[in-house]
Tab-separated table of C-alpha atoms in Angstrom:
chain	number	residue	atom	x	y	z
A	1	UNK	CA	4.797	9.385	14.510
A	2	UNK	CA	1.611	8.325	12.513
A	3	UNK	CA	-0.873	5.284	12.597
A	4	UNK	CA	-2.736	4.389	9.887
A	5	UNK	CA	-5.355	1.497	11.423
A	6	UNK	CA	-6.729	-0.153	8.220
A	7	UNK	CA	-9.368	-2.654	9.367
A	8	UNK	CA	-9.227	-5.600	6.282
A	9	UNK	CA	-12.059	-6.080	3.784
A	10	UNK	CA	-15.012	-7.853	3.574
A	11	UNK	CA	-14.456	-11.264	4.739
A	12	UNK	CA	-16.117	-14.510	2.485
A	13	UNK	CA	-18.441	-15.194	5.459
A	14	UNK	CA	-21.937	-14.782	6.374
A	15	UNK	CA	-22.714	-11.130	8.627
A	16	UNK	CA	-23.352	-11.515	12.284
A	17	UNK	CA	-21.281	-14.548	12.572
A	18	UNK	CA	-18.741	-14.402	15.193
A	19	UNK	CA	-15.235	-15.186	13.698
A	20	UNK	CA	-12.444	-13.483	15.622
A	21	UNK	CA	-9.343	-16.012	14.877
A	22	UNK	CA	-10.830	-18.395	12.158
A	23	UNK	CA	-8.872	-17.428	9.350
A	24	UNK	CA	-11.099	-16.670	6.796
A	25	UNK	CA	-10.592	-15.515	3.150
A	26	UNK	CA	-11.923	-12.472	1.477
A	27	UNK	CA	-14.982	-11.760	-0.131
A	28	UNK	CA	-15.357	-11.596	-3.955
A	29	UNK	CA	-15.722	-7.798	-3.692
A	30	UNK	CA	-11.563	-8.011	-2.483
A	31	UNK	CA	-10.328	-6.271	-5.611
A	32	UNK	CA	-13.057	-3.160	-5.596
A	33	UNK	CA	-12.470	-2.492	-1.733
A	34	UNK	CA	-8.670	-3.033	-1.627
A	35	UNK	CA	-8.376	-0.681	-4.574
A	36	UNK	CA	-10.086	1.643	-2.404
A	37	UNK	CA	-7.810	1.398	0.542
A	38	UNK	CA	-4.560	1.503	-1.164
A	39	UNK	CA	-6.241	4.997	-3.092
A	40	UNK	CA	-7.249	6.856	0.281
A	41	UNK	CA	-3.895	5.198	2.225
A	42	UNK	CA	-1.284	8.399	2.806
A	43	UNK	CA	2.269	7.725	2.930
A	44	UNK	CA	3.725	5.343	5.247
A	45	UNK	CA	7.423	3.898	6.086
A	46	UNK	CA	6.454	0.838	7.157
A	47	UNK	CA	3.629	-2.167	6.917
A	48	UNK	CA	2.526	-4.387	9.301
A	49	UNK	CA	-0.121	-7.201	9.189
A	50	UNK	CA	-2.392	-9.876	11.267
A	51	UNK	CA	-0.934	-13.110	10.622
A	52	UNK	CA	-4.883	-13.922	9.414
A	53	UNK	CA	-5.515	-14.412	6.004
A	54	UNK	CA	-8.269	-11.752	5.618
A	55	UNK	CA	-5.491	-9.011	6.583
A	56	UNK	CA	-2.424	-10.567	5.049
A	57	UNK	CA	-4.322	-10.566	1.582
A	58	UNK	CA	-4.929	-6.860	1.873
A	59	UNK	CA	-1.222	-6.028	3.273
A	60	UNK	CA	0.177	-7.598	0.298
A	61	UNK	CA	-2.062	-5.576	-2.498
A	62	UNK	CA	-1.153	-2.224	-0.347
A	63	UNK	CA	2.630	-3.606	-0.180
A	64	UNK	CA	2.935	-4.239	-3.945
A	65	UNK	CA	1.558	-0.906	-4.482
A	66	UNK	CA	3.272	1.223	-2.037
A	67	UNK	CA	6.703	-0.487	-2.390
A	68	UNK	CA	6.471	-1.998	1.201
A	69	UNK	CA	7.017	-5.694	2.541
A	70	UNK	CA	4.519	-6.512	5.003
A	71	UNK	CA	5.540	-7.979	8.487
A	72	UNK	CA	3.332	-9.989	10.206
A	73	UNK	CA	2.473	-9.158	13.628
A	74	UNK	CA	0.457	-11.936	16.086
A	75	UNK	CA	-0.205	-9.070	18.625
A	76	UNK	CA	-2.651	-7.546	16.515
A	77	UNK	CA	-4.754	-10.444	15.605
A	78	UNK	CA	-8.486	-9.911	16.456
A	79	UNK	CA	-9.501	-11.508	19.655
A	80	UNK	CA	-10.109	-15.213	20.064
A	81	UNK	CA	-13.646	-16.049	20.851
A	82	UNK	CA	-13.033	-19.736	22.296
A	83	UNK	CA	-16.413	-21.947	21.442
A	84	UNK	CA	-18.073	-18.582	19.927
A	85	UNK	CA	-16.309	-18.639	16.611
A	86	UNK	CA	-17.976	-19.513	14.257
A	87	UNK	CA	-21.292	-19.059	16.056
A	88	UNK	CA	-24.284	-16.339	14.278
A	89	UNK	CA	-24.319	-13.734	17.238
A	90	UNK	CA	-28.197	-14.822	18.254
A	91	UNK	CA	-27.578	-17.889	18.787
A	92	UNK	CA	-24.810	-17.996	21.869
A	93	UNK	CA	-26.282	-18.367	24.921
A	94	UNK	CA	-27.941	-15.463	26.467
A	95	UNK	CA	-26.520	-16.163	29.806
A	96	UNK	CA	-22.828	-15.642	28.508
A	97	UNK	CA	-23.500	-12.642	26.751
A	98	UNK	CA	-24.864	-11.243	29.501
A	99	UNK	CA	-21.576	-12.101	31.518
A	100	UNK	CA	-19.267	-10.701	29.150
A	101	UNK	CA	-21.290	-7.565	29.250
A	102	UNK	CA	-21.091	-7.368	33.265
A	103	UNK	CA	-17.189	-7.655	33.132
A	104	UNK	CA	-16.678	-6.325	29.276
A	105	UNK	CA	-13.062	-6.250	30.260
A	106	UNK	CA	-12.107	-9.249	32.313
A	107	UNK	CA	-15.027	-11.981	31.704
A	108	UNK	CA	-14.209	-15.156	29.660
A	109	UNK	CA	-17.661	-16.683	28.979
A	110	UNK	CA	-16.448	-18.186	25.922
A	111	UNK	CA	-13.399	-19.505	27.162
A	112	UNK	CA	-11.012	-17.445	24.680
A	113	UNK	CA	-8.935	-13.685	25.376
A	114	UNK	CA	-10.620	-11.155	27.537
A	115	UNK	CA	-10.557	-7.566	26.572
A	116	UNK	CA	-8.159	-7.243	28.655
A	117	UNK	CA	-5.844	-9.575	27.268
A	118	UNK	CA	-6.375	-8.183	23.755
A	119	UNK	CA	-5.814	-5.022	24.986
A	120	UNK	CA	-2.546	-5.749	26.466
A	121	UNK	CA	-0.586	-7.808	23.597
A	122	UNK	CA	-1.939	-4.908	21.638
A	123	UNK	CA	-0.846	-2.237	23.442
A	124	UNK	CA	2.097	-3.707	23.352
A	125	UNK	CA	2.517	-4.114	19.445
A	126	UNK	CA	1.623	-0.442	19.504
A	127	UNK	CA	4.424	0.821	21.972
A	128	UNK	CA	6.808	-0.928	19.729
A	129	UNK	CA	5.468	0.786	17.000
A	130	UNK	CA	6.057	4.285	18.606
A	131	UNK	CA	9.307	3.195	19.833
A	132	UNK	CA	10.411	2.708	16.420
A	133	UNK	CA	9.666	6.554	15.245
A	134	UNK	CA	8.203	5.727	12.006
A	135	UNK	CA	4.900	5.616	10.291
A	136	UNK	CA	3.198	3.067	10.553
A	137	UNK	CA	0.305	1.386	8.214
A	138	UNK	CA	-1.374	-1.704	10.400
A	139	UNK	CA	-3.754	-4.236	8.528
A	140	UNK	CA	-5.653	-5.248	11.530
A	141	UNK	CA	-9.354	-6.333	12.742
A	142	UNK	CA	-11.916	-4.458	14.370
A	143	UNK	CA	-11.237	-5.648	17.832
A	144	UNK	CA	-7.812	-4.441	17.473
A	145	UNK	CA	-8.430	-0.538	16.565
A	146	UNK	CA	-11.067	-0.701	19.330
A	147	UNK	CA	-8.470	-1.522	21.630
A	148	UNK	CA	-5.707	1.082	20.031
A	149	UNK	CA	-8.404	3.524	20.137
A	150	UNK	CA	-8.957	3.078	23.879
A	151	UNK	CA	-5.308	3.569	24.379
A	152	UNK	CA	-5.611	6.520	22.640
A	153	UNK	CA	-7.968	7.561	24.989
A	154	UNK	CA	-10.913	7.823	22.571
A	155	UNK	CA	-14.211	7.568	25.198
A	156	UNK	CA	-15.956	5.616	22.912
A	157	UNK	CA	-13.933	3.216	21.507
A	158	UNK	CA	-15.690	0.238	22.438
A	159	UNK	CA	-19.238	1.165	21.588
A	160	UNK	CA	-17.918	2.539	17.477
A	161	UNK	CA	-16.060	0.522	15.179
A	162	UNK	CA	-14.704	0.680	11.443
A	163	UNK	CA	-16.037	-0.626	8.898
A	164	UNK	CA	-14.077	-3.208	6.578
A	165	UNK	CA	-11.582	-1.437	4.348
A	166	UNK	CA	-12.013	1.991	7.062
A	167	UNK	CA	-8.989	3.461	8.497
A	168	UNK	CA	-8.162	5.154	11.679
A	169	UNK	CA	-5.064	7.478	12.130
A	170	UNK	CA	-3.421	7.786	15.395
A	171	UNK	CA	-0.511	10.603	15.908
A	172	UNK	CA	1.782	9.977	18.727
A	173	UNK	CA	4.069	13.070	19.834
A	174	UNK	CA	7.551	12.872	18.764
A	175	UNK	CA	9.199	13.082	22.016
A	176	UNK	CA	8.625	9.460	24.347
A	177	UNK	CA	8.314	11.212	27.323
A	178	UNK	CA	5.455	13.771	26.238
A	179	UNK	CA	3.304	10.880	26.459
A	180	UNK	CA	2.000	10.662	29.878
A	181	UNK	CA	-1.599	10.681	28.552
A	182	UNK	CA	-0.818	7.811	25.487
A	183	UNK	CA	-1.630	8.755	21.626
A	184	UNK	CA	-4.522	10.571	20.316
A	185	UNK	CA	-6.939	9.884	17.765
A	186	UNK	CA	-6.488	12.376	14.922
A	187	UNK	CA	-9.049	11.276	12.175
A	188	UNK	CA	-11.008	8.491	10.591
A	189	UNK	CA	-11.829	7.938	6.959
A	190	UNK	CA	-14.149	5.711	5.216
């Protein structure tokens, strides 16, 4: 069974701003860059989407043109940053960075998810996914594939991430129980 991990386009917001849940709107370069994802997209059986607007937007042009109704999916919303949305990157408070860097996957500075937590409502969303035996195309955020590539086992999945309108494709073995050691990570594209 195939993933296909689109992260969305370009958000309409300013670049090193953290904005995991706001629900922002896409950029006025939408039409260029989701013309270019539903191009490079292969074939998939099904379409799911971040209830945010910046994915939904870009589920929709790939639905209409692939014959697919997208289905919204809260598990794979990017991570809430509590009082950091919103905020440019250099100015939160050293201090909590440094926290959340001690205890990447458990510390809270900013009073939102964890890794952790993302990682577990997504992991999740993705063992449904396998369960289901079909391929799968997933509008998500960057958090999110981080967090399905570390289930995937991918050593680095933390420190890399995809660009807006990049995919990642994740094959999981056809047989449930030939999956002791989780999916792997197959390819990326950009």
């Amino acid at each position: 069974m195939r993933l296909i991990l689109v992260r969305h386009t370009r958000p309409e917001a300013a670049d090193n701003v953290c904005h995991g849940v706001t629900d922002l709107d896409v950029a006025a370069t939408f039409d260029e860059e989701a013309a270019r994802v539903v191009a490079a997209l292969p074939a998939v059986e099904r379409l799911v989407t971040s209830p945010l607007r910046r994915c939904m937007r870009l589920a929709e042009r790939i639905g209409a043109a692939r014959g697919l109704v997208p289905v919204v999916d809260g598990r794979i919303r990017e991570m809430d940053f509590g009082r950091w949305e919103r905020v440019p990157w250099k100015d939160i408070d050293r201090t909590e960075l440094d926290a959340w860097a001690a205890d990447f996957l458990h510390a809270r500075p900013h009073g939102g998810e964890s890794v952790a937590m993302v990682s577990e409502r997504v992991g999740s969303a993705l063992a449904d996914y396998r369960r289901s035996g079909v391929s799968h195309a997933v509008v998500t955020h960057a958090g999110v594939i981080k967090a399905a590539r570390a289930a995937a086992g991918c050593a680095d999945a933390w420190r890399t991430s995809a660009g807006f309108g990049d995919a990642v494709r994740i094959e999981f073995p056809a047989e449930p129980e030939h999956l002791p050691s989780g999916p792997r990570e197959v390819e990326s594209w950009d």
